[in-house]
Tab-separated table of C-alpha atoms in Angstrom:
chain	number	residue	atom	x	y	z
A	1	MET	CA	5.189	-24.284	-1.607
A	2	ALA	CA	1.708	-23.358	-0.393
A	3	PHE	CA	-0.435	-21.079	-2.529
A	4	ILE	CA	-2.864	-18.354	-1.571
A	5	ARG	CA	-6.455	-19.378	-2.250
A	6	TYR	CA	-8.223	-16.198	-3.271
A	7	ASN	CA	-12.040	-15.914	-3.029
A	8	THR	CA	-12.198	-18.534	-0.266
A	9	ALA	CA	-14.726	-17.621	2.425
A	10	ILE	CA	-12.893	-16.554	5.592
A	11	SER	CA	-14.101	-15.032	8.853
A	12	VAL	CA	-11.691	-12.931	10.927
A	13	LEU	CA	-11.904	-11.119	14.236
A	14	VAL	CA	-10.278	-7.670	14.146
A	15	VAL	CA	-9.290	-6.369	17.584
A	16	VAL	CA	-8.939	-2.590	17.956
A	17	GLY	CA	-8.619	-0.063	20.753
A	18	GLY	CA	-5.990	1.838	22.697
A	19	HIS	CA	-4.758	3.889	19.734
A	20	PRO	CA	-6.629	6.323	17.457
A	21	PHE	CA	-7.261	5.107	13.892
A	22	ASP	CA	-9.464	5.620	10.850
A	23	ARG	CA	-12.099	2.918	11.376
A	24	ASN	CA	-13.767	3.370	7.986
A	25	SER	CA	-10.488	3.070	6.081
A	26	LEU	CA	-9.423	0.007	8.044
A	27	ALA	CA	-12.820	-1.601	7.476
A	28	GLY	CA	-12.481	-0.825	3.765
A	29	LEU	CA	-9.215	-2.738	3.684
A	30	PHE	CA	-11.037	-5.950	4.622
A	31	GLU	CA	-14.168	-5.183	2.610
A	32	GLY	CA	-12.006	-5.246	-0.513
A	33	MET	CA	-11.132	-8.912	0.070
A	34	ASP	CA	-13.575	-11.158	-1.770
A	35	GLY	CA	-15.124	-13.625	0.652
A	36	VAL	CA	-13.504	-12.212	3.794
A	37	ALA	CA	-15.919	-11.285	6.598
A	38	ALA	CA	-14.311	-9.076	9.280
A	39	THR	CA	-15.889	-8.572	12.694
A	40	PHE	CA	-14.504	-5.610	14.669
A	41	VAL	CA	-14.379	-5.674	18.460
A	42	ASP	CA	-12.919	-3.037	20.775
A	43	HIS	CA	-11.048	-3.412	24.035
A	44	PRO	CA	-11.811	-4.347	26.743
A	45	ALA	CA	-14.594	-6.544	25.355
A	46	ALA	CA	-12.134	-8.059	22.876
A	47	MET	CA	-10.304	-9.865	25.650
A	48	GLN	CA	-13.357	-12.048	26.261
A	49	LEU	CA	-13.149	-13.338	22.683
A	50	MET	CA	-9.389	-13.930	22.486
A	51	THR	CA	-9.807	-17.482	23.753
A	52	VAL	CA	-10.177	-20.905	22.162
A	53	GLU	CA	-13.925	-20.777	22.739
A	54	GLY	CA	-14.357	-17.152	21.701
A	55	MET	CA	-12.443	-17.651	18.447
A	56	ARG	CA	-14.175	-20.882	17.498
A	57	GLY	CA	-16.215	-19.233	14.736
A	58	PHE	CA	-13.266	-17.287	13.293
A	59	ASP	CA	-10.466	-18.434	11.016
A	60	ALA	CA	-7.883	-15.882	12.215
A	61	LEU	CA	-7.236	-13.118	14.713
A	62	ILE	CA	-6.207	-9.661	13.456
A	63	LEU	CA	-4.546	-7.333	15.987
A	64	TYR	CA	-4.699	-3.574	15.400
A	65	ASP	CA	-4.715	-2.567	19.046
A	66	VAL	CA	-2.487	-1.195	21.823
A	67	PRO	CA	-3.721	-2.743	25.071
A	68	GLY	CA	-2.035	-2.197	28.415
A	69	ILE	CA	-1.022	1.463	28.137
A	70	ASP	CA	-3.219	4.556	28.400
A	71	LEU	CA	-1.957	6.833	25.631
A	72	ARG	CA	-4.636	9.435	26.371
A	73	ARG	CA	-2.729	10.561	29.464
A	74	GLY	CA	0.286	11.403	27.349
A	75	MET	CA	-1.781	13.775	25.282
A	76	ALA	CA	-2.480	15.620	28.536
A	77	GLU	CA	1.277	15.736	29.265
A	78	GLN	CA	1.066	13.020	31.909
A	79	LYS	CA	3.047	9.803	31.863
A	80	PRO	CA	0.727	7.070	30.595
A	81	ASP	CA	-0.472	4.375	32.950
A	82	VAL	CA	0.848	0.907	32.152
A	83	VAL	CA	-1.388	-2.002	33.148
A	84	ALA	CA	-0.456	-5.679	33.057
A	85	PRO	CA	-2.944	-8.189	31.661
A	86	THR	CA	-4.590	-10.534	34.116
A	87	ALA	CA	-3.150	-13.979	34.619
A	88	GLU	CA	-6.444	-15.385	33.313
A	89	PHE	CA	-6.155	-13.457	30.042
A	90	CYS	CA	-2.522	-14.479	29.535
A	91	ALA	CA	-3.324	-18.127	30.100
A	92	ALA	CA	-6.342	-18.026	27.776
A	93	PHE	CA	-4.397	-16.261	25.021
A	94	LEU	CA	-1.525	-18.738	25.262
A	95	ARG	CA	-4.026	-21.609	24.995
A	96	LEU	CA	-5.412	-19.971	21.843
A	97	LEU	CA	-1.907	-19.948	20.335
A	98	ASP	CA	-1.276	-23.528	21.407
A	99	ASN	CA	-4.530	-24.384	19.642
A	100	GLY	CA	-3.012	-23.121	16.364
A	101	LYS	CA	-5.194	-20.104	15.565
A	102	GLY	CA	-3.506	-17.859	12.977
A	103	VAL	CA	-2.637	-14.286	13.963
A	104	LEU	CA	-1.909	-11.171	11.913
A	105	ALA	CA	-0.574	-8.196	13.903
A	106	LEU	CA	-0.539	-4.798	12.216
A	107	HIS	CA	1.428	-1.618	12.817
A	108	HIS	CA	0.965	-0.306	16.392
A	109	ALA	CA	-0.098	-3.739	17.715
A	110	ILE	CA	3.627	-4.333	18.318
A	111	ALA	CA	3.337	-1.897	21.270
A	112	GLY	CA	0.675	-3.894	23.076
A	113	TRP	CA	0.900	-5.093	26.680
A	114	PRO	CA	4.247	-3.418	27.564
A	115	ALA	CA	4.106	-4.879	31.093
A	116	TRP	CA	3.969	-8.449	29.686
A	117	GLU	CA	7.370	-9.344	28.232
A	118	GLY	CA	6.003	-12.604	26.906
A	119	TYR	CA	3.747	-10.653	24.547
A	120	ALA	CA	6.790	-9.179	22.811
A	121	GLU	CA	8.157	-12.704	22.413
A	122	ILE	CA	4.856	-13.801	20.865
A	123	LEU	CA	4.882	-10.992	18.290
A	124	GLY	CA	8.620	-10.978	17.620
A	125	GLY	CA	9.539	-7.543	18.922
A	126	ARG	CA	8.293	-4.437	20.678
A	127	PHE	CA	7.657	-0.787	20.010
A	128	ALA	CA	8.401	0.764	23.413
A	129	TYR	CA	6.466	3.919	24.218
A	130	LEU	CA	8.474	4.166	27.436
A	131	SER	CA	12.014	3.186	28.358
A	132	GLY	CA	12.221	-0.044	30.338
A	133	ARG	CA	13.567	-3.584	30.438
A	134	LEU	CA	13.342	-6.186	27.695
A	135	ARG	CA	15.121	-9.513	27.380
A	136	GLY	CA	17.197	-8.768	30.451
A	137	LYS	CA	18.544	-5.413	29.362
A	138	ASP	CA	17.613	-1.759	29.572
A	139	VAL	CA	15.989	-0.412	26.416
A	140	VAL	CA	15.231	3.188	25.541
A	141	ASP	CA	11.894	4.221	24.141
A	142	SER	CA	11.311	3.575	20.450
A	143	GLY	CA	11.275	6.092	17.618
A	144	TYR	CA	8.621	6.993	15.063
A	145	LEU	CA	8.684	8.860	11.761
A	146	GLN	CA	5.343	9.743	10.216
A	147	TYR	CA	4.410	10.203	6.562
A	148	VAL	CA	7.730	9.150	5.063
A	149	THR	CA	8.060	7.705	1.549
A	150	TYR	CA	10.329	4.698	1.127
A	151	ASP	CA	10.753	1.560	-0.971
A	152	ALA	CA	9.671	-1.794	0.434
A	153	VAL	CA	11.784	-4.682	-0.885
A	154	VAL	CA	10.672	-8.327	-0.971
A	155	VAL	CA	13.331	-10.606	0.557
A	156	GLU	CA	11.318	-13.871	0.546
A	157	PRO	CA	9.771	-13.994	-2.947
A	158	GLN	CA	8.803	-17.679	-2.567
A	159	HIS	CA	6.661	-17.110	0.513
A	160	PRO	CA	2.875	-17.065	-0.038
A	161	LEU	CA	2.643	-13.678	1.685
A	162	THR	CA	4.626	-12.021	-1.078
A	163	ALA	CA	2.709	-13.713	-3.927
A	164	ARG	CA	1.972	-11.322	-6.814
A	165	LEU	CA	3.874	-8.476	-5.175
A	166	PRO	CA	6.495	-6.649	-7.247
A	167	PRO	CA	10.087	-7.097	-6.027
A	168	ARG	CA	10.095	-3.452	-4.901
A	169	PHE	CA	7.283	-0.944	-4.330
A	170	SER	CA	6.844	2.472	-2.747
A	171	LEU	CA	4.861	3.244	0.399
A	172	THR	CA	4.196	6.463	2.312
A	173	ASP	CA	3.517	5.591	5.919
A	174	GLU	CA	4.889	5.709	9.462
A	175	LEU	CA	8.155	3.914	10.252
A	176	TYR	CA	9.348	2.603	13.615
A	177	LEU	CA	12.793	2.459	15.181
A	178	PHE	CA	12.054	-0.363	17.591
A	179	GLU	CA	13.114	-3.698	19.062
A	180	VAL	CA	13.039	-6.608	16.589
A	181	PHE	CA	13.866	-10.157	17.730
A	182	HIS	CA	15.756	-11.372	14.675
A	183	ASP	CA	16.462	-14.716	16.324
A	184	SER	CA	12.780	-15.701	16.176
A	185	ILE	CA	11.491	-14.246	12.894
A	186	THR	CA	11.714	-14.817	9.152
A	187	PRO	CA	11.839	-11.420	7.393
A	188	LEU	CA	9.599	-11.014	4.338
A	189	LEU	CA	9.940	-7.304	3.507
A	190	VAL	CA	12.571	-4.710	4.339
A	191	ALA	CA	12.773	-0.955	3.832
A	192	ASP	CA	15.521	0.314	1.545
A	193	ARG	CA	16.885	2.812	4.042
A	194	ARG	CA	18.864	3.059	7.279
A	195	PHE	CA	17.094	3.408	10.610
A	196	ARG	CA	19.068	6.037	12.563
A	197	ASP	CA	17.882	7.968	15.607
A	198	ALA	CA	18.626	11.338	14.004
A	199	ASP	CA	15.795	10.652	11.536
A	200	PHE	CA	13.231	9.597	14.155
A	201	PHE	CA	11.367	11.118	17.098
A	202	SER	CA	11.110	9.904	20.684
A	203	ALA	CA	7.911	8.031	21.558
A	204	GLU	CA	8.337	8.827	25.245
A	205	ALA	CA	8.635	12.549	24.561
A	206	ALA	CA	5.286	12.349	22.772
A	207	VAL	CA	3.285	10.163	25.173
A	208	ALA	CA	4.796	11.182	28.514
A	209	HIS	CA	5.567	14.861	27.933
A	210	GLY	CA	3.240	15.926	25.125
A	211	ARG	CA	6.160	16.815	22.814
A	212	MET	CA	5.420	15.476	19.361
A	213	HIS	CA	8.190	15.267	16.753
A	214	ASP	CA	10.926	15.806	19.329
A	215	ASN	CA	14.219	13.933	19.638
A	216	ALA	CA	16.187	16.401	21.762
A	217	GLY	CA	18.462	14.453	24.129
A	218	TRP	CA	17.157	11.116	22.852
A	219	SER	CA	19.550	8.452	21.618
A	220	HIS	CA	18.757	5.045	20.125
A	221	ALA	CA	20.983	2.438	18.513
A	222	GLU	CA	20.612	1.975	14.768
A	223	GLY	CA	17.613	-0.227	14.186
A	224	SER	CA	16.257	-2.961	11.950
A	225	ASN	CA	14.871	-2.242	8.484
A	226	VAL	CA	12.512	-5.258	8.560
A	227	LEU	CA	8.947	-4.251	7.644
A	228	ALA	CA	7.153	-7.606	7.749
A	229	TRP	CA	7.938	-11.005	9.163
A	230	VAL	CA	6.486	-14.415	9.894
A	231	LYS	CA	7.101	-16.639	12.923
A	232	ARG	CA	5.622	-19.337	15.078
A	233	ALA	CA	3.778	-18.383	18.253
A	234	GLY	CA	3.064	-21.582	20.119
A	235	ASN	CA	1.416	-23.727	17.445
A	236	SER	CA	0.095	-20.698	15.582
A	237	PRO	CA	1.432	-19.013	12.459
A	238	LEU	CA	1.932	-15.313	13.172
A	239	VAL	CA	2.589	-12.483	10.727
A	240	TYR	CA	3.596	-8.954	11.695
A	241	VAL	CA	3.352	-6.082	9.197
A	242	GLN	CA	4.793	-2.769	10.396
A	243	PRO	CA	3.173	-0.393	7.829
A	244	GLY	CA	-0.488	0.443	8.396
A	245	ASP	CA	-0.860	3.878	9.906
A	246	ALA	CA	-3.457	5.655	7.806
A	247	ALA	CA	-5.970	5.703	4.944
A	248	PRO	CA	-3.491	6.199	2.056
A	249	THR	CA	-1.669	3.019	3.052
A	250	PHE	CA	-4.907	1.043	3.375
A	251	ALA	CA	-5.794	2.167	-0.174
A	252	ASP	CA	-2.410	1.260	-1.685
A	253	PRO	CA	-2.866	-1.747	-4.027
A	254	ASN	CA	0.399	-3.436	-3.050
A	255	TYR	CA	-0.322	-3.030	0.652
A	256	ARG	CA	-3.848	-4.358	0.168
A	257	LEU	CA	-2.464	-7.408	-1.630
A	258	LEU	CA	0.105	-8.008	1.124
A	259	ILE	CA	-2.565	-7.889	3.836
A	260	GLU	CA	-4.960	-10.106	1.905
A	261	ASN	CA	-2.168	-12.631	1.387
A	262	ALA	CA	-1.431	-12.498	5.113
A	263	VAL	CA	-5.083	-12.899	6.114
A	264	ARG	CA	-5.571	-15.862	3.812
A	265	TRP	CA	-2.265	-17.520	4.713
A	266	VAL	CA	-2.633	-17.395	8.515
A	267	SER	CA	-6.166	-18.783	8.061
A	268	SER	CA	-4.944	-21.792	6.062
A	269	ASP	CA	-4.134	-25.357	7.028
A	270	SER	CA	-0.727	-25.029	5.351
A	271	ALA	CA	0.171	-22.133	7.657
A	272	ARG	CA	-0.871	-24.072	10.736
A	273	GLN	CA	1.297	-26.970	9.557
A	274	TRP	CA	4.278	-24.713	8.792
A	275	ASP	CA	7.342	-25.755	10.787
A	276	GLY	CA	8.789	-22.258	11.227
A	277	GLU	CA	11.508	-22.643	8.597
A	278	ALA	CA	11.781	-20.416	5.520
A	279	VAL	CA	9.241	-21.480	2.880
């Protein structure tokens, strides 16, 4: 089993943009990692660096962005514009993954590039702000539930990402009722609760009609309780962590340890050599 090497010097590129967030709190999350240097870049400039050449000086790519959908329109009670990435960007990003660069995707990054189905396959699922098609079937918009307290349970205690974590710990954060591709992921953490539509609110009601915290007339199948997973994306190790909405989560010691483990693991040679099977 691989081990996390704490205090090792690591340089990561953190991509943000497309969704409001607390920049200082997110920056503080990385500043608390000894030896980790985080460079923040916003969209659209970030796309120029998400290439083999652009990432040459970085050990890993951190995604905390929502590209491809204009959420600002929803706040004005207009359906958000959805924009597909260019063919050049897609090709360059796929080459980066084939090159083996480690990726950590956090929270709302799972909603990125809704017009590019391949992006959902890369990350292992999708939070859908709008109803649409995915994997050959119609899917309704996803659900969200803000500021809920729940227990996170470790289901892969031997994996380096869960090193030093207690078997169970409490978080207060936003949860998603969304599409998870269980056939391509290895779950690491789950929430000790059921994910039922009656407990969540419609994302489309919020971003297309300006109705926050509304689930009137909205129906969604019961969803996955997986909070964090690991998978292969091309030749790259990829980790997705669903919690990560706000400052209290970024300050939580167990969450901070989980993210540091993830940053250090996806940056490691052992992660790049991982064959995709459970550790």
